PDB file of C-alpha atoms and ligand atoms in Angstrom:
ATOM      1  CA  MET A   1       3.713   3.523   7.085  1.00  0.00           C
ATOM      2  CA  GLU A   2       2.448   5.771   9.821  1.00  0.00           C
ATOM      3  CA  ARG A   3       3.520   9.395  10.057  1.00  0.00           C
ATOM      4  CA  GLU A   4       2.700  12.240  12.382  1.00  0.00           C
ATOM      5  CA  ILE A   5       0.673  14.662  10.291  1.00  0.00           C
ATOM      6  CA  ASP A   6      -1.221  17.835  10.994  1.00  0.00           C
ATOM      7  CA  LEU A   7      -4.579  16.926   9.500  1.00  0.00           C
ATOM      8  CA  LYS A   8      -5.758  20.536   9.608  1.00  0.00           C
ATOM      9  CA  ALA A   9      -2.799  21.611   7.474  1.00  0.00           C
ATOM     10  CA  VAL A  10      -2.914  18.855   4.864  1.00  0.00           C
ATOM     11  CA  SER A  11      -6.624  18.066   4.563  1.00  0.00           C
ATOM     12  CA  ASP A  12     -10.065  19.602   4.468  1.00  0.00           C
ATOM     13  CA  GLY A  13     -10.443  18.550   8.101  1.00  0.00           C
ATOM     14  CA  ARG A  14     -12.912  15.758   7.363  1.00  0.00           C
ATOM     15  CA  LEU A  15     -12.594  12.000   7.615  1.00  0.00           C
ATOM     16  CA  TYR A  16     -14.316   9.787   5.085  1.00  0.00           C
ATOM     17  CA  GLY A  17     -15.648   6.241   4.936  1.00  0.00           C
ATOM     18  CA  ALA A  18     -16.094   4.059   1.861  1.00  0.00           C
ATOM     19  CA  ASN A  19     -19.650   5.269   1.243  1.00  0.00           C
ATOM     20  CA  ASP A  20     -18.980   8.991   1.667  1.00  0.00           C
ATOM     21  CA  MET A  21     -18.721  11.452  -1.185  1.00  0.00           C
ATOM     22  CA  VAL A  22     -15.340  13.171  -1.463  1.00  0.00           C
ATOM     23  CA  LYS A  23     -13.935  15.816  -3.792  1.00  0.00           C
ATOM     24  CA  ALA A  24     -11.232  13.524  -5.184  1.00  0.00           C
ATOM     25  CA  ASP A  25     -12.292  12.908  -8.764  1.00  0.00           C
ATOM     26  CA  CYS A  26      -9.753  14.476 -11.116  1.00  0.00           C
ATOM     27  CA  GLY A  27     -11.510  13.074 -14.165  1.00  0.00           C
ATOM     28  CA  ASP A  28      -9.104  11.267 -16.427  1.00  0.00           C
ATOM     29  CA  CYS A  29      -6.093  13.235 -15.139  1.00  0.00           C
ATOM     30  CA  GLU A  30      -5.978  14.676 -18.697  1.00  0.00           C
ATOM     31  CA  GLY A  31      -2.281  14.295 -19.370  1.00  0.00           C
ATOM     32  CA  CYS A  32      -1.213  15.129 -15.833  1.00  0.00           C
ATOM     33  CA  SER A  33       1.024  12.539 -14.238  1.00  0.00           C
ATOM     34  CA  ALA A  34       2.379  14.652 -11.419  1.00  0.00           C
ATOM     35  CA  CYS A  35       1.685  12.080  -8.736  1.00  0.00           C
ATOM     36  CA  CYS A  36       3.606   9.416 -10.700  1.00  0.00           C
ATOM     37  CA  ARG A  37       6.800  11.461 -10.470  1.00  0.00           C
ATOM     38  CA  GLY A  38       9.001  12.593  -7.631  1.00  0.00           C
ATOM     39  CA  MET A  39       7.254  10.480  -5.039  1.00  0.00           C
ATOM     40  CA  GLY A  40      10.528   9.255  -3.537  1.00  0.00           C
ATOM     41  CA  THR A  41      10.017   6.026  -1.638  1.00  0.00           C
ATOM     42  CA  SER A  42       6.501   6.857  -0.476  1.00  0.00           C
ATOM     43  CA  ILE A  43       4.533   4.386  -2.614  1.00  0.00           C
ATOM     44  CA  ILE A  44       4.961   1.417  -0.316  1.00  0.00           C
ATOM     45  CA  LEU A  45       3.650  -1.886  -1.595  1.00  0.00           C
ATOM     46  CA  ASP A  46       1.597  -4.366   0.380  1.00  0.00           C
ATOM     47  CA  PRO A  47       1.133  -8.075  -0.439  1.00  0.00           C
ATOM     48  CA  LEU A  48      -1.999  -7.374  -2.511  1.00  0.00           C
ATOM     49  CA  ASP A  49      -0.029  -4.921  -4.643  1.00  0.00           C
ATOM     50  CA  ILE A  50       2.573  -7.597  -5.353  1.00  0.00           C
ATOM     51  CA  PHE A  51      -0.135 -10.175  -6.068  1.00  0.00           C
ATOM     52  CA  ARG A  52      -1.696  -7.785  -8.596  1.00  0.00           C
ATOM     53  CA  MET A  53       1.540  -6.655 -10.214  1.00  0.00           C
ATOM     54  CA  THR A  54       3.179 -10.074 -10.547  1.00  0.00           C
ATOM     55  CA  GLY A  55      -0.079 -11.477 -11.928  1.00  0.00           C
ATOM     56  CA  TYR A  56      -0.605  -8.647 -14.409  1.00  0.00           C
ATOM     57  CA  LEU A  57       3.002  -8.639 -15.598  1.00  0.00           C
ATOM     58  CA  ASN A  58       3.418 -12.405 -15.314  1.00  0.00           C
ATOM     59  CA  CYS A  59       6.661 -12.003 -13.406  1.00  0.00           C
ATOM     60  CA  SER A  60       8.139 -12.753 -10.010  1.00  0.00           C
ATOM     61  CA  PHE A  61       8.771 -10.435  -7.070  1.00  0.00           C
ATOM     62  CA  GLU A  62      12.499 -10.830  -7.761  1.00  0.00           C
ATOM     63  CA  GLN A  63      12.012  -9.674 -11.366  1.00  0.00           C
ATOM     64  CA  LEU A  64      10.157  -6.594 -10.122  1.00  0.00           C
ATOM     65  CA  LEU A  65      13.117  -5.902  -7.850  1.00  0.00           C
ATOM     66  CA  GLU A  66      15.460  -5.753 -10.832  1.00  0.00           C
ATOM     67  CA  GLU A  67      14.256  -2.285 -11.832  1.00  0.00           C
ATOM     68  CA  ARG A  68      10.634  -1.603 -10.925  1.00  0.00           C
ATOM     69  CA  ILE A  69      10.664  -1.666  -7.167  1.00  0.00           C
ATOM     70  CA  GLU A  70      13.174  -1.435  -4.328  1.00  0.00           C
ATOM     71  CA  LEU A  71      13.385  -2.323  -0.656  1.00  0.00           C
ATOM     72  CA  GLN A  72      13.526   0.143   2.203  1.00  0.00           C
ATOM     73  CA  VAL A  73      13.279   0.015   5.974  1.00  0.00           C
ATOM     74  CA  VAL A  74       9.981   1.477   7.218  1.00  0.00           C
ATOM     75  CA  ASP A  75       9.615   1.721  10.991  1.00  0.00           C
ATOM     76  CA  GLY A  76      12.005  -1.201  11.436  1.00  0.00           C
ATOM     77  CA  MET A  77      10.300  -3.359   8.772  1.00  0.00           C
ATOM     78  CA  ILE A  78      11.853  -4.096   5.365  1.00  0.00           C
ATOM     79  CA  LEU A  79       9.165  -3.294   2.782  1.00  0.00           C
ATOM     80  CA  PRO A  80       9.112  -2.758  -0.982  1.00  0.00           C
ATOM     81  CA  ASN A  81       8.185   0.511  -2.667  1.00  0.00           C
ATOM     82  CA  LEU A  82       7.762   1.658  -6.260  1.00  0.00           C
ATOM     83  CA  LYS A  83      11.075   2.903  -7.618  1.00  0.00           C
ATOM     84  CA  MET A  84      11.259   6.404  -9.071  1.00  0.00           C
ATOM     85  CA  ALA A  85      14.092   6.822 -11.581  1.00  0.00           C
ATOM     86  CA  GLY A  86      15.544   9.056 -14.270  1.00  0.00           C
ATOM     87  CA  ALA A  87      15.943  12.792 -14.518  1.00  0.00           C
ATOM     88  CA  ASP A  88      12.282  13.406 -13.741  1.00  0.00           C
ATOM     89  CA  GLU A  89      12.153  10.799 -10.970  1.00  0.00           C
ATOM     90  CA  ALA A  90       9.321   8.964 -12.690  1.00  0.00           C
ATOM     91  CA  CYS A  91       7.713   5.644 -11.881  1.00  0.00           C
ATOM     92  CA  SER A  92       8.906   3.051 -14.393  1.00  0.00           C
ATOM     93  CA  PHE A  93       5.295   2.118 -15.187  1.00  0.00           C
ATOM     94  CA  LEU A  94       4.583   5.578 -16.571  1.00  0.00           C
ATOM     95  CA  ASN A  95       4.674   5.691 -20.383  1.00  0.00           C
ATOM     96  CA  ARG A  96       5.672   8.582 -22.649  1.00  0.00           C
ATOM     97  CA  GLU A  97       2.085   9.750 -22.897  1.00  0.00           C
ATOM     98  CA  GLY A  98       1.974  10.087 -19.129  1.00  0.00           C
ATOM     99  CA  ARG A  99      -0.315   7.080 -18.649  1.00  0.00           C
ATOM    100  CA  CYS A 100       0.063   4.234 -16.181  1.00  0.00           C
ATOM    101  CA  THR A 101       0.874   1.025 -18.061  1.00  0.00           C
ATOM    102  CA  ILE A 102      -0.354  -1.167 -15.224  1.00  0.00           C
ATOM    103  CA  HIS A 103      -3.522   0.784 -14.517  1.00  0.00           C
ATOM    104  CA  PRO A 104      -5.713  -2.281 -13.756  1.00  0.00           C
ATOM    105  CA  ALA A 105      -3.010  -3.580 -11.402  1.00  0.00           C
ATOM    106  CA  ARG A 106      -1.790  -0.276  -9.978  1.00  0.00           C
ATOM    107  CA  PRO A 107      -0.905  -0.301  -6.266  1.00  0.00           C
ATOM    108  CA  GLY A 108      -3.344   0.635  -3.523  1.00  0.00           C
ATOM    109  CA  ILE A 109      -1.613   3.948  -2.756  1.00  0.00           C
ATOM    110  CA  CYS A 110      -1.994   4.977  -6.420  1.00  0.00           C
ATOM    111  CA  ARG A 111      -5.671   3.977  -6.309  1.00  0.00           C
ATOM    112  CA  ILE A 112      -6.557   6.111  -3.313  1.00  0.00           C
ATOM    113  CA  PHE A 113      -4.528   9.226  -4.246  1.00  0.00           C
ATOM    114  CA  PRO A 114      -5.211  12.070  -3.338  1.00  0.00           C
ATOM    115  CA  LEU A 115      -6.763  10.357  -0.345  1.00  0.00           C
ATOM    116  CA  GLY A 116      -4.660   9.189   2.574  1.00  0.00           C
ATOM    117  CA  ARG A 117      -5.501   6.791   5.391  1.00  0.00           C
ATOM    118  CA  LEU A 118      -5.715   7.671   9.073  1.00  0.00           C
ATOM    119  CA  TYR A 119      -5.490   4.628  11.336  1.00  0.00           C
ATOM    120  CA  GLU A 120      -7.192   4.749  14.726  1.00  0.00           C
ATOM    121  CA  ASN A 121      -8.446   2.148  17.197  1.00  0.00           C
ATOM    122  CA  GLY A 122      -7.975  -0.875  14.973  1.00  0.00           C
ATOM    123  CA  ALA A 123      -9.623   0.728  11.946  1.00  0.00           C
ATOM    124  CA  PHE A 124      -8.963   3.505   9.452  1.00  0.00           C
ATOM    125  CA  ARG A 125     -10.701   6.306   7.643  1.00  0.00           C
ATOM    126  CA  TYR A 126      -9.686   8.339   4.635  1.00  0.00           C
ATOM    127  CA  PHE A 127      -8.696  11.997   4.507  1.00  0.00           C
ATOM    128  CA  LEU A 128      -8.410  14.231   1.454  1.00  0.00           C
ATOM    129  CA  GLN A 129      -4.917  15.642   0.887  1.00  0.00           C
ATOM    130  CA  ILE A 130      -5.734  19.102  -0.385  1.00  0.00           C
ATOM    131  CA  HIS A 131      -2.256  20.111  -1.550  1.00  0.00           C
ATOM    132  CA  GLU A 132      -1.250  16.962  -3.423  1.00  0.00           C
ATOM    133  CA  CYS A 133      -3.328  16.646  -6.605  1.00  0.00           C
ATOM    134  CA  LYS A 134      -2.469  19.316  -9.183  1.00  0.00           C
ATOM    135  CA  LYS A 135      -5.919  19.301 -10.746  1.00  0.00           C
ATOM    136  CA  GLN A 136      -8.187  22.200  -9.834  1.00  0.00           C
ATOM    137  CA  ASN A 137     -11.958  21.794  -9.570  1.00  0.00           C
ATOM    138  CA  ARG A 138     -12.049  18.135  -8.700  1.00  0.00           C
ATOM    139  CA  THR A 139     -15.558  16.762  -8.509  1.00  0.00           C
ATOM    140  CA  LYS A 140     -17.261  14.663  -5.881  1.00  0.00           C
ATOM    141  CA  ILE A 141     -17.209  10.900  -6.075  1.00  0.00           C
ATOM    142  CA  LYS A 142     -18.053   8.087  -3.663  1.00  0.00           C
ATOM    143  CA  VAL A 143     -14.851   6.957  -1.936  1.00  0.00           C
ATOM    144  CA  LYS A 144     -15.553   3.310  -2.801  1.00  0.00           C
ATOM    145  CA  LYS A 145     -15.931   4.143  -6.483  1.00  0.00           C
ATOM    146  CA  TRP A 146     -12.774   6.245  -6.544  1.00  0.00           C
ATOM    147  CA  ILE A 147     -10.679   3.475  -5.019  1.00  0.00           C
ATOM    148  CA  ASP A 148     -11.935   1.043  -7.647  1.00  0.00           C
ATOM    149  CA  THR A 149     -11.157  -2.092  -5.679  1.00  0.00           C
ATOM    150  CA  PRO A 150     -13.389  -5.184  -5.723  1.00  0.00           C
ATOM    151  CA  GLU A 151     -14.650  -6.698  -2.457  1.00  0.00           C
ATOM    152  CA  ALA A 152     -14.407  -3.332  -0.708  1.00  0.00           C
ATOM    153  CA  ALA A 153     -15.225  -4.562   2.821  1.00  0.00           C
ATOM    154  CA  THR A 154     -12.798  -7.494   2.603  1.00  0.00           C
ATOM    155  CA  ASN A 155     -10.171  -5.173   1.200  1.00  0.00           C
ATOM    156  CA  GLU A 156     -10.619  -2.725   4.096  1.00  0.00           C
ATOM    157  CA  GLN A 157     -10.242  -5.571   6.576  1.00  0.00           C
ATOM    158  CA  PHE A 158      -7.088  -6.720   4.799  1.00  0.00           C
ATOM    159  CA  ILE A 159      -5.633  -3.186   4.827  1.00  0.00           C
ATOM    160  CA  CYS A 160      -6.271  -2.983   8.576  1.00  0.00           C
ATOM    161  CA  ASP A 161      -4.963  -6.448   9.388  1.00  0.00           C
ATOM    162  CA  TRP A 162      -1.779  -5.857   7.406  1.00  0.00           C
ATOM    163  CA  HIS A 163      -1.222  -2.450   8.979  1.00  0.00           C
ATOM    164  CA  TYR A 164      -1.702  -3.693  12.544  1.00  0.00           C
ATOM    165  CA  LEU A 165       0.432  -6.785  11.964  1.00  0.00           C
ATOM    166  CA  LEU A 166       3.275  -4.454  10.998  1.00  0.00           C
ATOM    167  CA  LYS A 167       2.589  -2.156  13.952  1.00  0.00           C
ATOM    168  CA  ASP A 168       2.553  -5.080  16.411  1.00  0.00           C
ATOM    169  CA  ALA A 169       5.746  -6.478  14.888  1.00  0.00           C
ATOM    170  CA  GLU A 170       7.392  -3.063  15.110  1.00  0.00           C
ATOM    171  CA  ARG A 171       6.510  -2.851  18.815  1.00  0.00           C
ATOM    172  CA  VAL A 172       7.789  -6.373  19.564  1.00  0.00           C
ATOM    173  CA  ILE A 173      11.034  -5.790  17.654  1.00  0.00           C
ATOM    174  CA  GLN A 174      11.608  -2.520  19.499  1.00  0.00           C
ATOM    175  CA  GLU A 175      11.034  -4.203  22.856  1.00  0.00           C
ATOM    176  CA  LYS A 176      13.422  -7.063  22.036  1.00  0.00           C
ATOM    177  CA  LYS A 177      16.282  -4.714  21.108  1.00  0.00           C
ATOM    178  CA  ASP A 178      17.977  -7.662  19.389  1.00  0.00           C
ATOM    179  CA  ASP A 179      19.429  -7.185  15.901  1.00  0.00           C
ATOM    180  CA  GLU A 180      19.338 -10.904  15.158  1.00  0.00           C
ATOM    181  CA  VAL A 181      15.626 -11.166  16.041  1.00  0.00           C
ATOM    182  CA  SER A 182      14.906  -8.108  13.914  1.00  0.00           C
ATOM    183  CA  LYS A 183      16.859  -9.457  10.939  1.00  0.00           C
ATOM    184  CA  ASN A 184      15.265 -12.905  11.107  1.00  0.00           C
ATOM    185  CA  TRP A 185      11.744 -11.480  11.425  1.00  0.00           C
ATOM    186  CA  ASN A 186      12.273  -9.165   8.477  1.00  0.00           C
ATOM    187  CA  LEU A 187      13.590 -11.950   6.263  1.00  0.00           C
ATOM    188  CA  TYR A 188      10.682 -14.125   7.315  1.00  0.00           C
ATOM    189  CA  LEU A 189       8.131 -11.399   6.566  1.00  0.00           C
ATOM    190  CA  LEU A 190       9.664 -10.623   3.195  1.00  0.00           C
ATOM    191  CA  LYS A 191       9.773 -14.266   2.148  1.00  0.00           C
ATOM    192  CA  LEU A 192       6.327 -15.161   3.452  1.00  0.00           C
ATOM    193  CA  PHE A 193       4.312 -12.231   2.094  1.00  0.00           C
ATOM    194  CA  TYR A 194       6.306 -11.014  -0.892  1.00  0.00           C
ATOM    195  CA  MET A 195       8.751 -13.572  -2.272  1.00  0.00           C
ATOM    196  CA  LYS A 196       6.685 -16.735  -1.901  1.00  0.00           C
ATOM    197  CA  PRO A 197       4.593 -16.767  -5.078  1.00  0.00           C
ATOM    198  CA  TYR A 198       0.804 -16.505  -4.861  1.00  0.00           C
ATOM    199  CA  GLN A 199      -1.425 -18.805  -6.902  1.00  0.00           C
ATOM    200  CA  MET A 200      -2.676 -16.495  -9.633  1.00  0.00           C
ATOM    201  CA  GLY A 201      -5.697 -18.583 -10.530  1.00  0.00           C
ATOM    202  CA  GLU A 202      -6.957 -18.353  -6.944  1.00  0.00           C
ATOM    203  CA  ALA A 203      -8.379 -15.550  -4.821  1.00  0.00           C
ATOM    204  CA  PHE A 204      -5.876 -13.394  -2.981  1.00  0.00           C
ATOM    205  CA  TYR A 205      -7.469 -12.986   0.440  1.00  0.00           C
ATOM    206  CA  PRO A 206      -7.601 -16.687   1.513  1.00  0.00           C
ATOM    207  CA  GLN A 207      -3.942 -17.016   0.486  1.00  0.00           C
ATOM    208  CA  PHE A 208      -3.060 -13.874   2.417  1.00  0.00           C
ATOM    209  CA  TYR A 209      -4.872 -14.943   5.571  1.00  0.00           C
ATOM    210  CA  GLN A 210      -3.220 -18.365   5.597  1.00  0.00           C
ATOM    211  CA  ARG A 211       0.131 -16.548   5.721  1.00  0.00           C
ATOM    212  CA  TYR A 212      -1.185 -13.879   8.082  1.00  0.00           C
ATOM    213  CA  PHE A 213      -2.242 -16.340  10.808  1.00  0.00           C
ATOM    214  CA  GLU A 214       1.062 -18.163  10.488  1.00  0.00           C
ATOM    215  CA  ALA A 215       2.906 -14.843  10.906  1.00  0.00           C
ATOM    216  CA  ARG A 216       0.772 -13.938  13.926  1.00  0.00           C
ATOM    217  CA  GLU A 217       1.766 -17.222  15.591  1.00  0.00           C
ATOM    218  CA  VAL A 218       5.440 -16.631  14.835  1.00  0.00           C
ATOM    219  CA  LEU A 219       5.191 -13.086  16.218  1.00  0.00           C
ATOM    220  CA  GLU A 220       3.578 -14.405  19.425  1.00  0.00           C
ATOM    221  CA  ARG A 221       6.576 -16.667  19.954  1.00  0.00           C
ATOM    222  CA  LEU A 222       9.242 -14.005  19.373  1.00  0.00           C
TER     223      LEU A 222
HETATM  224  S1  SF4 B   1       2.006   2.490 -10.740  1.00  0.00           S
HETATM  225 FE1  SF4 B   1       0.949   3.721 -12.258  1.00  0.00          FE
HETATM  226  S2  SF4 B   1      -0.362   5.120 -11.054  1.00  0.00           S
HETATM  227 FE2  SF4 B   1       1.217   4.300  -9.673  1.00  0.00          FE
HETATM  228  S3  SF4 B   1       2.894   5.784  -9.708  1.00  0.00           S
HETATM  229 FE3  SF4 B   1       3.350   4.207 -11.254  1.00  0.00          FE
HETATM  230  S4  SF4 B   1       2.531   5.016 -13.166  1.00  0.00           S
HETATM  231 FE4  SF4 B   1       1.594   6.179 -11.493  1.00  0.00          FE
HETATM  232  S1  SF4 B   2      -1.866  14.937  -9.538  1.00  0.00           S
HETATM  233 FE1  SF4 B   2      -4.108  14.630  -9.679  1.00  0.00          FE
HETATM  234  S2  SF4 B   2      -4.617  15.106 -11.826  1.00  0.00           S
HETATM  235 FE2  SF4 B   2      -2.388  14.797 -11.727  1.00  0.00          FE
HETATM  236  S3  SF4 B   2      -2.115  12.601 -12.211  1.00  0.00           S
HETATM  237 FE3  SF4 B   2      -2.234  12.749  -9.982  1.00  0.00          FE
HETATM  238  S4  SF4 B   2      -4.394  12.398  -9.477  1.00  0.00           S
HETATM  239 FE4  SF4 B   2      -4.289  12.897 -11.692  1.00  0.00          FE
END
């Protein structure tokens, strides 16, 4: 999801790469779970998130949809997001002690928080959201370490490729101005990247890219 933001207002004005040090480390969060509550529909899930979650929970995408996640339209694309529910609008993976019960398989947006991503010229860099994390006196940590994601370079490429596939699709759909084309593309995207199960015993990225190149070809022909 791409949003117009005033970087000066929401960040420390700097952009960070994977090897930079950033003041994002809130320690162990120490009982705080503020960013797991009241997040609305903002924790949008990409195919890697679904691969991780369905593997960790040994369930299907459809089972996640029953109560854990929901679908929304983001810039013309139908995408899943973590569902916040209950009086305190909490993520369903948050336990009573305020801990994430899927920590090893938590989504990418949860991993980078309080960092955000700024996409530019086919790439992205991180920015530090200074008003989001409730913890005072955060310490410095290398971005790569904070994000805690294996195969960092491959992961960055995946994040970019996924983002720009959605952006290109959004542009094409807008140009077509055809509800049927939009509906068919969205169903195709949802089935191909989210509903079609991934092989859990195999690496994610080769499986993703097989689907990605197929989707690129389909998009070309729209
Ligand atoms: S998945 Fe875990 S880290 Fe992410 S919002 Fe839910 S409880 Fe918090
Ligand atoms: S707001 Fe900051 S300290 Fe609180 S749970 Fe989120 S990352 Fe941790």
